[in-house]
């Protein structure tokens, strides 16, 4: 069984982690590091992918940042868990659609671990609960090493996620588990960032075929 390193970053600016992901991706291509998961929260920002830029999508009232991952616009902020898999995918795994499907399955299995039933939508990637999008996925690849990843809305503030629209998504499509009434798991434990992180690590091996190591605290290098 392959192992995967787990880096727990806490709350870090998206731009800082984005830069570090590029460095880690290069290191993984060169086999200088093992497969790695970055687990992080970001201060509020809406990342704008190439499709959204081509379509001229504007996002008023939100801080924004351009990104090179697949997809359109994605909200990041407090109460959302973000997972970035810096993984060198094996030959038999090398399908973009297949890898996205694995991440969807991983999110769905983790939600199930918390007692939440979720599902895929054939028209839009991610994971859905009660007709709302809870999990967004966007990746980029270089030599079949992935960068970027997926975000899961746990307990996001106010209606910041719900009010976002663009790239075919209407207001209210995105929401969080707590907004839908899923504040506790099936054992009565609060569903928060740490609880969902535990669920992801519990289900990682069965879905990604990689055994997670004990999480390490990680502070990305901040360049002047």
Coordinates of N, CA and C in Angstrom, one line a residue:
X1 N 0.8 -1.2 0.0 CA 0.0 0.0 0.0 C 0.9 1.3 0.0
X2 N 0.6 2.2 -0.9 CA 1.3 3.4 -0.9 C 0.9 4.3 0.2
X3 N 1.8 5.2 0.7 CA 1.4 6.1 1.7 C 1.3 7.5 1.1
X4 N 0.7 8.4 1.9 CA 0.5 9.8 1.5 C 0.8 10.7 2.7
X5 N 1.6 11.7 2.5 CA 2.0 12.6 3.6 C 0.8 13.6 3.7
X6 N 0.5 14.0 5.0 CA -0.6 14.9 5.2 C 0.0 16.2 5.9
X7 N -0.2 17.3 5.3 CA 0.3 18.6 5.8 C -1.0 19.4 6.2
X8 N -1.0 19.8 7.5 CA -2.1 20.5 8.1 C -1.7 22.0 8.2
X9 N -2.3 22.9 7.4 CA -1.8 24.2 7.3 C -2.5 25.2 8.2
X10 N -3.7 24.9 8.6 CA -4.5 25.9 9.3 C -5.1 26.9 8.4
X11 N -5.1 28.2 8.8 CA -5.7 29.3 7.9 C -4.5 30.0 7.2
X12 N -4.5 29.9 5.9 CA -3.5 30.5 5.1 C -4.0 31.1 3.8
X13 N -3.5 32.3 3.4 CA -3.9 32.9 2.2 C -3.8 32.0 1.0
X14 N -4.9 32.0 0.1 CA -4.9 31.2 -1.1 C -3.6 31.4 -1.9
X15 N -3.2 32.6 -2.1 CA -2.1 32.9 -3.0 C -0.8 32.3 -2.5
X16 N -0.6 32.2 -1.1 CA 0.5 31.6 -0.6 C 0.6 30.1 -0.8
X17 N -0.6 29.4 -0.6 CA -0.7 28.0 -0.8 C -0.5 27.7 -2.3
X18 N -1.1 28.5 -3.1 CA -1.1 28.3 -4.6 C 0.4 28.3 -5.1
X19 N 1.2 29.2 -4.6 CA 2.6 29.2 -4.9 C 3.3 28.0 -4.4
X20 N 3.0 27.6 -3.2 CA 3.7 26.4 -2.6 C 3.3 25.2 -3.3
X21 N 2.0 25.1 -3.8 CA 1.6 23.9 -4.6 C 2.4 23.7 -5.8
X22 N 2.8 24.8 -6.5 CA 3.6 24.7 -7.7 C 5.0 24.1 -7.4
X23 N 5.5 24.6 -6.2 CA 6.8 24.0 -5.8 C 6.8 22.6 -5.5
X24 N 5.7 22.2 -4.7 CA 5.5 20.8 -4.3 C 5.3 19.9 -5.5
X25 N 4.5 20.4 -6.5 CA 4.2 19.6 -7.7 C 5.5 19.3 -8.4
X26 N 6.4 20.3 -8.6 CA 7.7 20.2 -9.2 C 8.5 19.1 -8.5
X27 N 8.5 19.2 -7.1 CA 9.3 18.3 -6.3 C 8.7 16.9 -6.5
X28 N 7.4 16.7 -6.6 CA 6.8 15.4 -6.7 C 7.1 14.8 -8.1
X29 N 7.1 15.6 -9.1 CA 7.5 15.2 -10.5 C 8.9 14.6 -10.4
X30 N 9.8 15.2 -9.7 CA 11.2 14.8 -9.6 C 11.4 13.7 -8.5
X31 N 10.3 13.3 -7.9 CA 10.4 12.2 -6.9 C 11.3 12.7 -5.7
X32 N 11.2 14.0 -5.4 CA 11.9 14.5 -4.2 C 11.1 14.4 -3.0
X33 N 9.8 14.3 -3.2 CA 8.8 14.2 -2.1 C 7.8 13.1 -2.4
X34 N 7.1 12.5 -1.4 CA 6.1 11.5 -1.6 C 4.8 12.2 -2.0
X35 N 3.8 11.4 -2.4 CA 2.4 12.0 -2.6 C 2.1 12.7 -1.3
X36 N 1.4 13.9 -1.5 CA 1.2 14.8 -0.3 C -0.2 15.3 -0.4
X37 N -0.9 15.4 0.7 CA -2.2 16.2 0.9 C -1.9 17.4 1.7
X38 N -2.4 18.6 1.2 CA -2.4 19.8 2.0 C -3.9 20.0 2.4
X39 N -4.0 20.2 3.7 CA -5.4 20.4 4.3 C -5.3 21.8 4.9
X40 N -6.3 22.7 4.5 CA -6.1 24.1 4.8 C -7.5 24.8 4.8
X41 N -7.6 25.9 5.4 CA -8.7 26.9 5.3 C -8.1 28.2 4.7
X42 N -8.9 28.9 3.9 CA -8.4 30.2 3.4 C -9.2 31.4 3.9
X43 N -8.6 32.5 4.1 CA -9.4 33.8 4.3 C -10.3 33.9 3.0
X44 N -11.3 34.7 3.1 CA -12.3 34.8 2.0 C -11.6 35.3 0.7
X45 N -11.9 34.5 -0.4 CA -11.5 34.9 -1.7 C -12.3 34.0 -2.7
X46 N -12.6 34.6 -3.9 CA -13.2 33.9 -5.0 C -12.1 33.7 -6.0
X47 N -11.8 32.4 -6.3 CA -10.8 32.1 -7.4 C -11.5 32.0 -8.7
X48 N -10.9 32.6 -9.7 CA -11.5 32.7 -11.0 C -10.7 31.9 -12.0
X49 N -11.3 30.8 -12.5 CA -10.6 29.9 -13.4 C -10.6 30.4 -14.9
X50 N -9.9 29.8 -15.8 CA -9.8 30.2 -17.2 C -11.2 30.3 -17.9
X51 N -12.1 29.3 -17.6 CA -13.4 29.4 -18.2 C -14.2 30.6 -17.8
X52 N -14.1 31.0 -16.5 CA -14.8 32.2 -16.1 C -14.2 33.4 -16.7
X53 N -12.9 33.5 -16.9 CA -12.2 34.6 -17.5 C -12.6 34.7 -18.9
X54 N -12.7 33.6 -19.6 CA -13.1 33.6 -21.1 C -14.5 34.1 -21.2
X55 N -15.4 33.7 -20.2 CA -16.8 34.1 -20.3 C -17.0 35.5 -19.8
X56 N -16.0 36.2 -19.3 CA -16.1 37.5 -18.8 C -16.9 37.6 -17.5
X57 N -16.9 36.6 -16.7 CA -17.6 36.6 -15.4 C -16.9 37.6 -14.4
X58 N -17.8 38.4 -13.8 CA -17.3 39.3 -12.8 C -17.9 39.0 -11.5
X59 N -17.2 39.2 -10.4 CA -17.7 38.8 -9.1 C -17.7 40.1 -8.2
X60 N -18.8 40.8 -8.1 CA -18.8 42.0 -7.3 C -18.9 41.8 -5.8
X61 N -18.2 42.5 -5.0 CA -18.4 42.4 -3.5 C -17.6 41.3 -2.9
X62 N -16.7 40.7 -3.7 CA -15.8 39.6 -3.1 C -14.4 39.9 -3.5
X63 N -13.4 39.6 -2.6 CA -12.0 39.6 -3.1 C -11.8 38.5 -4.1
X64 N -11.0 38.7 -5.1 CA -10.8 37.7 -6.1 C -9.4 37.4 -6.4
X65 N -9.1 36.3 -7.0 CA -7.8 35.9 -7.4 C -7.9 34.9 -8.6
X66 N -7.0 35.2 -9.6 CA -7.0 34.3 -10.8 C -6.3 33.0 -10.5
X67 N -6.8 31.9 -11.1 CA -6.2 30.6 -10.8 C -6.1 29.8 -12.1
X68 N -5.2 28.8 -12.2 CA -5.1 28.0 -13.4 C -5.7 26.7 -13.3
X69 N -6.5 26.4 -12.3 CA -7.2 25.1 -12.2 C -8.3 25.1 -13.2
X70 N -8.9 23.9 -13.4 CA -10.1 23.7 -14.2 C -11.3 24.3 -13.5
X71 N -12.3 24.6 -14.3 CA -13.5 25.1 -13.7 C -13.7 26.6 -13.8
X72 N -14.8 27.1 -13.2 CA -15.1 28.5 -13.3 C -14.7 29.3 -12.1
X73 N -15.7 29.7 -11.2 CA -15.4 30.4 -10.0 C -15.7 29.5 -8.8
X74 N -14.9 29.7 -7.8 CA -15.0 29.0 -6.5 C -14.8 29.9 -5.4
X75 N -15.7 29.9 -4.4 CA -15.6 30.6 -3.1 C -14.7 29.8 -2.2
X76 N -13.8 30.5 -1.5 CA -13.0 30.0 -0.4 C -13.2 30.9 0.8
X77 N -13.2 30.3 2.0 CA -13.3 31.2 3.2 C -13.4 30.4 4.4
X78 N -13.5 31.0 5.6 CA -13.7 30.3 6.8 C -14.8 29.4 6.8
X79 N -14.7 28.2 7.5 CA -15.7 27.2 7.6 C -15.8 26.3 6.4
X80 N -14.8 26.4 5.5 CA -14.7 25.6 4.3 C -13.3 24.8 4.4
X81 N -13.4 23.5 4.3 CA -12.2 22.7 4.3 C -11.7 22.5 2.9
X82 N -10.4 22.8 2.6 CA -9.9 22.6 1.3 C -8.8 21.6 1.4
X83 N -8.8 20.7 0.4 CA -7.8 19.6 0.3 C -7.1 19.6 -1.0
X84 N -5.8 19.7 -1.0 CA -5.0 19.8 -2.3 C -4.2 18.5 -2.4
X85 N -4.5 17.6 -3.3 CA -3.7 16.4 -3.5 C -2.6 16.6 -4.5
X86 N -1.4 16.6 -4.0 CA -0.2 16.7 -4.8 C 0.3 15.2 -5.0
X87 N -0.4 14.6 -6.0 CA -0.2 13.1 -6.2 C 0.3 12.8 -7.6
X88 N 1.3 11.9 -7.6 CA 1.8 11.3 -8.9 C 0.9 10.1 -9.2
X89 N 0.0 10.3 -10.1 CA -1.0 9.2 -10.4 C -0.3 8.1 -11.3
X90 N -0.6 6.9 -10.9 CA 0.0 5.8 -11.6 C -0.6 5.6 -13.0
X91 N 0.0 4.8 -13.8 CA -0.4 4.7 -15.2 C -1.9 4.3 -15.3
X92 N -2.3 3.3 -14.5 CA -3.6 2.8 -14.6 C -4.6 3.8 -14.0
X93 N -4.2 4.9 -13.4 CA -5.1 5.9 -12.8 C -5.2 7.1 -13.7
X94 N -4.4 7.2 -14.8 CA -4.2 8.4 -15.5 C -5.4 8.7 -16.5
X95 N -6.4 9.2 -15.9 CA -7.6 9.7 -16.6 C -8.1 10.9 -15.8
X96 N -8.2 12.1 -16.4 CA -8.7 13.3 -15.7 C -10.1 13.0 -15.1
X97 N -11.0 12.5 -16.0 CA -12.4 12.2 -15.5 C -12.3 11.2 -14.4
X98 N -11.5 10.2 -14.5 CA -11.4 9.2 -13.5 C -10.9 9.7 -12.2
X99 N -9.9 10.6 -12.2 CA -9.4 11.2 -11.0 C -10.4 12.1 -10.3
X100 N -11.1 12.9 -11.1 CA -12.2 13.7 -10.6 C -13.2 12.9 -9.9
X101 N -13.5 11.7 -10.6 CA -14.5 10.8 -10.0 C -14.0 10.2 -8.7
X102 N -12.7 10.0 -8.5 CA -12.2 9.5 -7.3 C -12.4 10.5 -6.2
X103 N -12.1 11.8 -6.5 CA -12.3 12.8 -5.5 C -13.7 13.0 -5.1
X104 N -14.6 12.9 -6.1 CA -16.1 12.9 -5.8 C -16.4 11.8 -4.8
X105 N -15.9 10.6 -5.2 CA -16.2 9.4 -4.3 C -15.7 9.6 -2.9
X106 N -14.5 10.2 -2.8 CA -13.9 10.5 -1.5 C -14.7 11.5 -0.7
X107 N -15.2 12.5 -1.3 CA -16.0 13.5 -0.6 C -17.3 12.8 -0.1
X108 N -17.9 12.0 -1.0 CA -19.2 11.3 -0.7 C -19.0 10.3 0.4
X109 N -17.9 9.6 0.4 CA -17.6 8.6 1.5 C -17.4 9.3 2.8
X110 N -16.7 10.5 2.8 CA -16.5 11.2 4.0 C -17.8 11.8 4.5
X111 N -18.6 12.3 3.7 CA -19.9 12.8 4.1 C -20.7 11.7 4.7
X112 N -20.7 10.5 4.1 CA -21.4 9.4 4.6 C -20.9 9.0 6.0
X113 N -19.6 9.1 6.2 CA -19.0 8.9 7.5 C -19.6 9.8 8.6
X114 N -20.0 11.0 8.2 CA -20.6 11.9 9.1 C -22.2 11.8 9.2
X115 N -22.7 10.8 8.5 CA -24.1 10.6 8.5 C -24.9 11.4 7.5
X116 N -24.2 12.0 6.5 CA -24.8 12.8 5.5 C -24.8 12.1 4.1
X117 N -26.0 12.0 3.5 CA -26.2 11.4 2.2 C -25.9 12.4 1.1
X118 N -25.0 12.1 0.2 CA -24.6 13.0 -0.9 C -24.5 12.2 -2.2
X119 N -24.4 12.9 -3.3 CA -24.4 12.2 -4.6 C -23.7 13.1 -5.6
X120 N -23.5 12.5 -6.8 CA -22.9 13.2 -7.9 C -24.0 13.8 -8.8
X121 N -23.7 14.8 -9.6 CA -24.6 15.3 -10.6 C -23.9 15.1 -12.0
X122 N -24.5 14.4 -12.9 CA -23.9 14.1 -14.2 C -23.5 15.3 -15.0
X123 N -24.1 16.5 -14.7 CA -23.9 17.7 -15.5 C -22.8 18.6 -14.9
X124 N -22.5 18.4 -13.6 CA -21.5 19.3 -12.9 C -20.8 18.5 -11.9
X125 N -19.4 18.6 -11.9 CA -18.6 17.8 -11.0 C -18.7 18.4 -9.6
X126 N -18.5 17.5 -8.6 CA -18.6 17.8 -7.2 C -19.5 16.9 -6.5
X127 N -19.9 17.3 -5.2 CA -20.8 16.4 -4.4 C -21.9 17.3 -4.0
X128 N -23.1 16.7 -4.0 CA -24.4 17.5 -3.7 C -25.1 16.8 -2.6
X129 N -25.8 17.7 -1.8 CA -26.6 17.3 -0.7 C -28.0 18.0 -0.8
X130 N -29.1 17.3 -0.8 CA -30.4 17.9 -0.8 C -30.6 18.9 -1.9
X131 N -30.0 18.7 -3.1 CA -30.2 19.6 -4.2 C -29.2 20.8 -4.2
X132 N -28.3 20.8 -3.3 CA -27.3 21.9 -3.2 C -25.9 21.4 -3.3
X133 N -25.0 22.2 -3.9 CA -23.6 21.8 -4.1 C -22.8 22.1 -2.8
X134 N -22.2 21.1 -2.2 CA -21.5 21.2 -1.0 C -20.0 21.1 -1.3
X135 N -19.6 20.4 -2.3 CA -18.2 20.1 -2.6 C -17.9 20.6 -4.1
X136 N -16.8 21.4 -4.2 CA -16.4 21.7 -5.6 C -15.0 21.1 -5.8
X137 N -14.7 20.8 -7.1 CA -13.5 20.2 -7.5 C -12.9 20.9 -8.7
X138 N -11.6 21.2 -8.7 CA -10.9 21.7 -9.8 C -9.4 21.4 -9.7
X139 N -8.9 20.8 -10.8 CA -7.5 20.3 -10.8 C -6.7 20.9 -12.0
X140 N -5.4 20.8 -11.9 CA -4.5 20.9 -13.0 C -3.5 19.9 -12.9
X141 N -2.9 19.5 -14.0 CA -1.9 18.4 -14.0 C -0.6 18.8 -14.8
X142 N 0.5 18.3 -14.3 CA 1.7 18.4 -15.1 C 2.4 17.0 -14.9
X143 N 2.7 16.4 -16.0 CA 3.3 15.0 -16.0 C 2.5 14.1 -15.1
X144 N 1.2 14.2 -15.1 CA 0.3 13.4 -14.3 C 0.5 13.6 -12.8
X145 N 1.0 14.7 -12.3 CA 1.0 15.1 -10.9 C 0.0 16.2 -10.8
X146 N -1.0 16.0 -9.9 CA -2.1 16.9 -9.7 C -1.7 18.0 -8.8
X147 N -2.4 19.2 -9.1 CA -2.3 20.3 -8.2 C -3.8 20.9 -8.1
X148 N -4.0 21.8 -7.1 CA -5.3 22.2 -6.8 C -6.1 21.0 -6.2
X149 N -7.4 21.1 -6.1 CA -8.1 20.0 -5.4 C -9.6 20.2 -5.2
X150 N -10.0 20.0 -3.9 CA -11.5 20.1 -3.7 C -11.7 20.9 -2.4
X151 N -12.9 21.5 -2.3 CA -13.3 22.2 -1.2 C -14.7 21.7 -0.7
X152 N -14.9 21.7 0.6 CA -16.1 21.2 1.2 C -16.7 22.3 2.2
X153 N -17.9 22.7 1.9 CA -18.5 23.8 2.8 C -19.1 23.2 4.0
X154 N -18.5 23.5 5.2 CA -18.9 22.9 6.4 C -19.9 23.9 7.2
X155 N -19.3 25.0 7.5 CA -20.1 26.0 8.3 C -19.6 27.4 7.8
X156 N -20.0 27.8 6.6 CA -19.5 29.1 6.1 C -20.3 30.2 6.6
X157 N -19.7 31.5 6.6 CA -20.4 32.6 7.2 C -21.5 33.2 6.4
X158 N -22.6 33.5 7.2 CA -23.7 34.2 6.6 C -24.2 33.5 5.3
X159 N -24.4 34.3 4.3 CA -24.8 33.7 3.0 C -23.8 34.0 1.9
X160 N -22.5 34.1 2.3 CA -21.5 34.4 1.3 C -21.4 33.4 0.2
X161 N -21.5 32.1 0.5 CA -21.5 31.1 -0.5 C -22.7 31.1 -1.3
X162 N -23.9 31.2 -0.6 CA -25.2 31.1 -1.2 C -25.4 32.3 -2.2
X163 N -24.8 33.4 -2.0 CA -25.1 34.6 -2.8 C -24.2 34.6 -4.1
X164 N -23.2 33.7 -4.2 CA -22.3 33.7 -5.3 C -23.0 33.1 -6.5
X165 N -22.8 33.7 -7.7 CA -23.4 33.2 -8.9 C -22.5 33.4 -10.1
X166 N -22.6 32.6 -11.1 CA -21.8 32.7 -12.3 C -21.4 31.3 -12.8
X167 N -21.0 31.3 -14.1 CA -20.6 30.0 -14.8 C -21.8 29.0 -14.7
X168 N -23.0 29.5 -15.0 CA -24.1 28.6 -15.0 C -24.8 28.3 -13.7
X169 N -24.2 28.8 -12.6 CA -24.7 28.6 -11.2 C -25.5 29.8 -10.8
X170 N -26.7 29.5 -10.3 CA -27.6 30.6 -9.8 C -27.4 30.7 -8.3
X171 N -27.8 31.9 -7.8 CA -27.7 32.1 -6.3 C -28.4 31.0 -5.6
X172 N -27.8 30.5 -4.5 CA -28.4 29.5 -3.7 C -28.1 28.0 -4.1
X173 N -27.3 27.9 -5.2 CA -26.9 26.5 -5.6 C -25.9 26.0 -4.6
X174 N -24.9 26.8 -4.3 CA -23.9 26.4 -3.3 C -24.4 26.7 -1.9
X175 N -24.1 25.8 -1.0 CA -24.4 26.1 0.4 C -23.5 25.3 1.3
X176 N -23.7 25.3 2.6 CA -22.9 24.5 3.5 C -23.7 23.5 4.3
X177 N -23.0 22.5 4.9 CA -23.7 21.5 5.7 C -24.6 22.1 6.8
X178 N -24.0 23.1 7.5 CA -24.8 23.7 8.6 C -26.0 24.4 8.1
X179 N -26.0 25.1 7.0 CA -27.2 25.7 6.4 C -28.3 24.7 6.1
X180 N -27.9 23.5 5.7 CA -28.9 22.5 5.4 C -29.3 21.7 6.7
X181 N -28.8 22.1 7.8 CA -29.2 21.5 9.1 C -28.3 20.3 9.5
X182 N -27.2 20.1 8.8 CA -26.3 19.0 9.2 C -25.2 19.5 10.1
X183 N -25.5 19.8 11.3 CA -24.5 20.4 12.2 C -23.8 19.3 13.1
X184 N -24.4 18.1 13.2 CA -23.8 17.0 14.0 C -23.8 15.7 13.2
X185 N -22.9 14.9 13.5 CA -22.8 13.6 12.8 C -23.8 12.6 13.4
X186 N -23.7 11.4 12.9 CA -24.7 10.3 13.4 C -24.5 9.9 14.8
X187 N -23.3 10.3 15.4 CA -23.0 10.0 16.8 C -23.2 11.2 17.7
X188 N -23.7 12.3 17.1 CA -23.9 13.5 17.9 C -22.7 14.4 18.0
X189 N -21.6 14.0 17.4 CA -20.4 14.9 17.4 C -20.6 16.1 16.4
X190 N -20.2 17.3 16.8 CA -20.4 18.4 15.9 C -19.6 18.2 14.6
X191 N -20.2 18.5 13.5 CA -19.5 18.5 12.2 C -18.8 19.8 12.0
X192 N -17.5 19.8 12.3 CA -16.7 21.0 12.1 C -15.5 20.7 11.2
X193 N -14.6 21.6 11.1 CA -13.4 21.4 10.2 C -12.6 20.1 10.6
X194 N -12.3 20.0 11.9 CA -11.6 18.8 12.3 C -12.3 17.5 12.2
X195 N -13.6 17.5 12.4 CA -14.4 16.3 12.3 C -14.4 15.8 10.8
X196 N -14.5 16.8 9.9 CA -14.5 16.4 8.5 C -13.1 16.0 8.0
X197 N -12.1 16.6 8.6 CA -10.7 16.2 8.3 C -10.5 14.7 8.7
X198 N -11.0 14.4 9.9 CA -10.9 13.0 10.4 C -11.6 12.1 9.4
X199 N -12.8 12.5 8.9 CA -13.6 11.6 7.9 C -12.8 11.4 6.7
X200 N -12.2 12.5 6.2 CA -11.4 12.4 4.9 C -10.2 11.4 5.1
X201 N -9.5 11.5 6.3 CA -8.4 10.6 6.5 C -8.8 9.2 6.7
X202 N -10.0 9.0 7.3 CA -10.5 7.6 7.6 C -10.9 6.9 6.2
X203 N -11.3 7.7 5.3 CA -11.8 7.1 4.0 C -10.8 7.2 2.9
X204 N -9.6 7.8 3.1 CA -8.6 8.1 2.1 C -8.1 6.8 1.5
X205 N -7.7 5.8 2.3 CA -7.1 4.6 1.8 C -8.1 3.8 0.9
X206 N -9.3 3.7 1.4 CA -10.3 2.9 0.6 C -10.6 3.5 -0.7
X207 N -10.5 4.8 -0.9 CA -10.9 5.5 -2.2 C -9.6 5.8 -3.0
X208 N -8.6 6.4 -2.4 CA -7.4 6.8 -3.2 C -6.3 5.7 -3.2
X209 N -6.5 4.6 -2.5 CA -5.6 3.5 -2.5 C -4.2 4.0 -2.0
X210 N -4.2 5.0 -1.0 CA -3.0 5.5 -0.4 C -3.3 5.7 1.1
X211 N -2.4 5.2 1.9 CA -2.6 5.2 3.4 C -2.1 6.5 3.9
X212 N -2.9 7.4 4.6 CA -2.4 8.7 5.1 C -1.6 8.5 6.3
X213 N -0.5 9.2 6.3 CA 0.4 9.3 7.5 C -0.2 10.2 8.5
X214 N 0.3 10.2 9.7 CA -0.2 11.2 10.7 C 0.0 12.6 10.3
X215 N -1.0 13.5 10.4 CA -0.9 14.8 9.9 C 0.3 15.6 10.6
X216 N 1.0 16.4 9.8 CA 2.0 17.3 10.3 C 1.6 18.7 10.2
X217 N 1.9 19.5 11.2 CA 1.7 20.9 11.1 C 2.6 21.5 10.0
X218 N 2.0 22.4 9.2 CA 2.8 22.9 8.1 C 2.6 24.4 8.0
X219 N 3.7 25.1 7.9 CA 3.7 26.6 7.7 C 4.3 26.9 6.4
X220 N 3.6 27.2 5.3 CA 4.2 27.6 4.1 C 5.1 28.7 4.2
X221 N 6.2 28.7 3.4 CA 7.1 29.8 3.3 C 6.5 31.0 2.8
X222 N 6.6 32.1 3.5 CA 6.0 33.4 3.0 C 7.2 34.2 2.5
X223 N 7.1 34.5 1.2 CA 8.2 35.2 0.5 C 7.9 36.7 0.6
X224 N 8.9 37.5 0.8 CA 8.7 39.0 0.8 C 8.5 39.5 -0.6

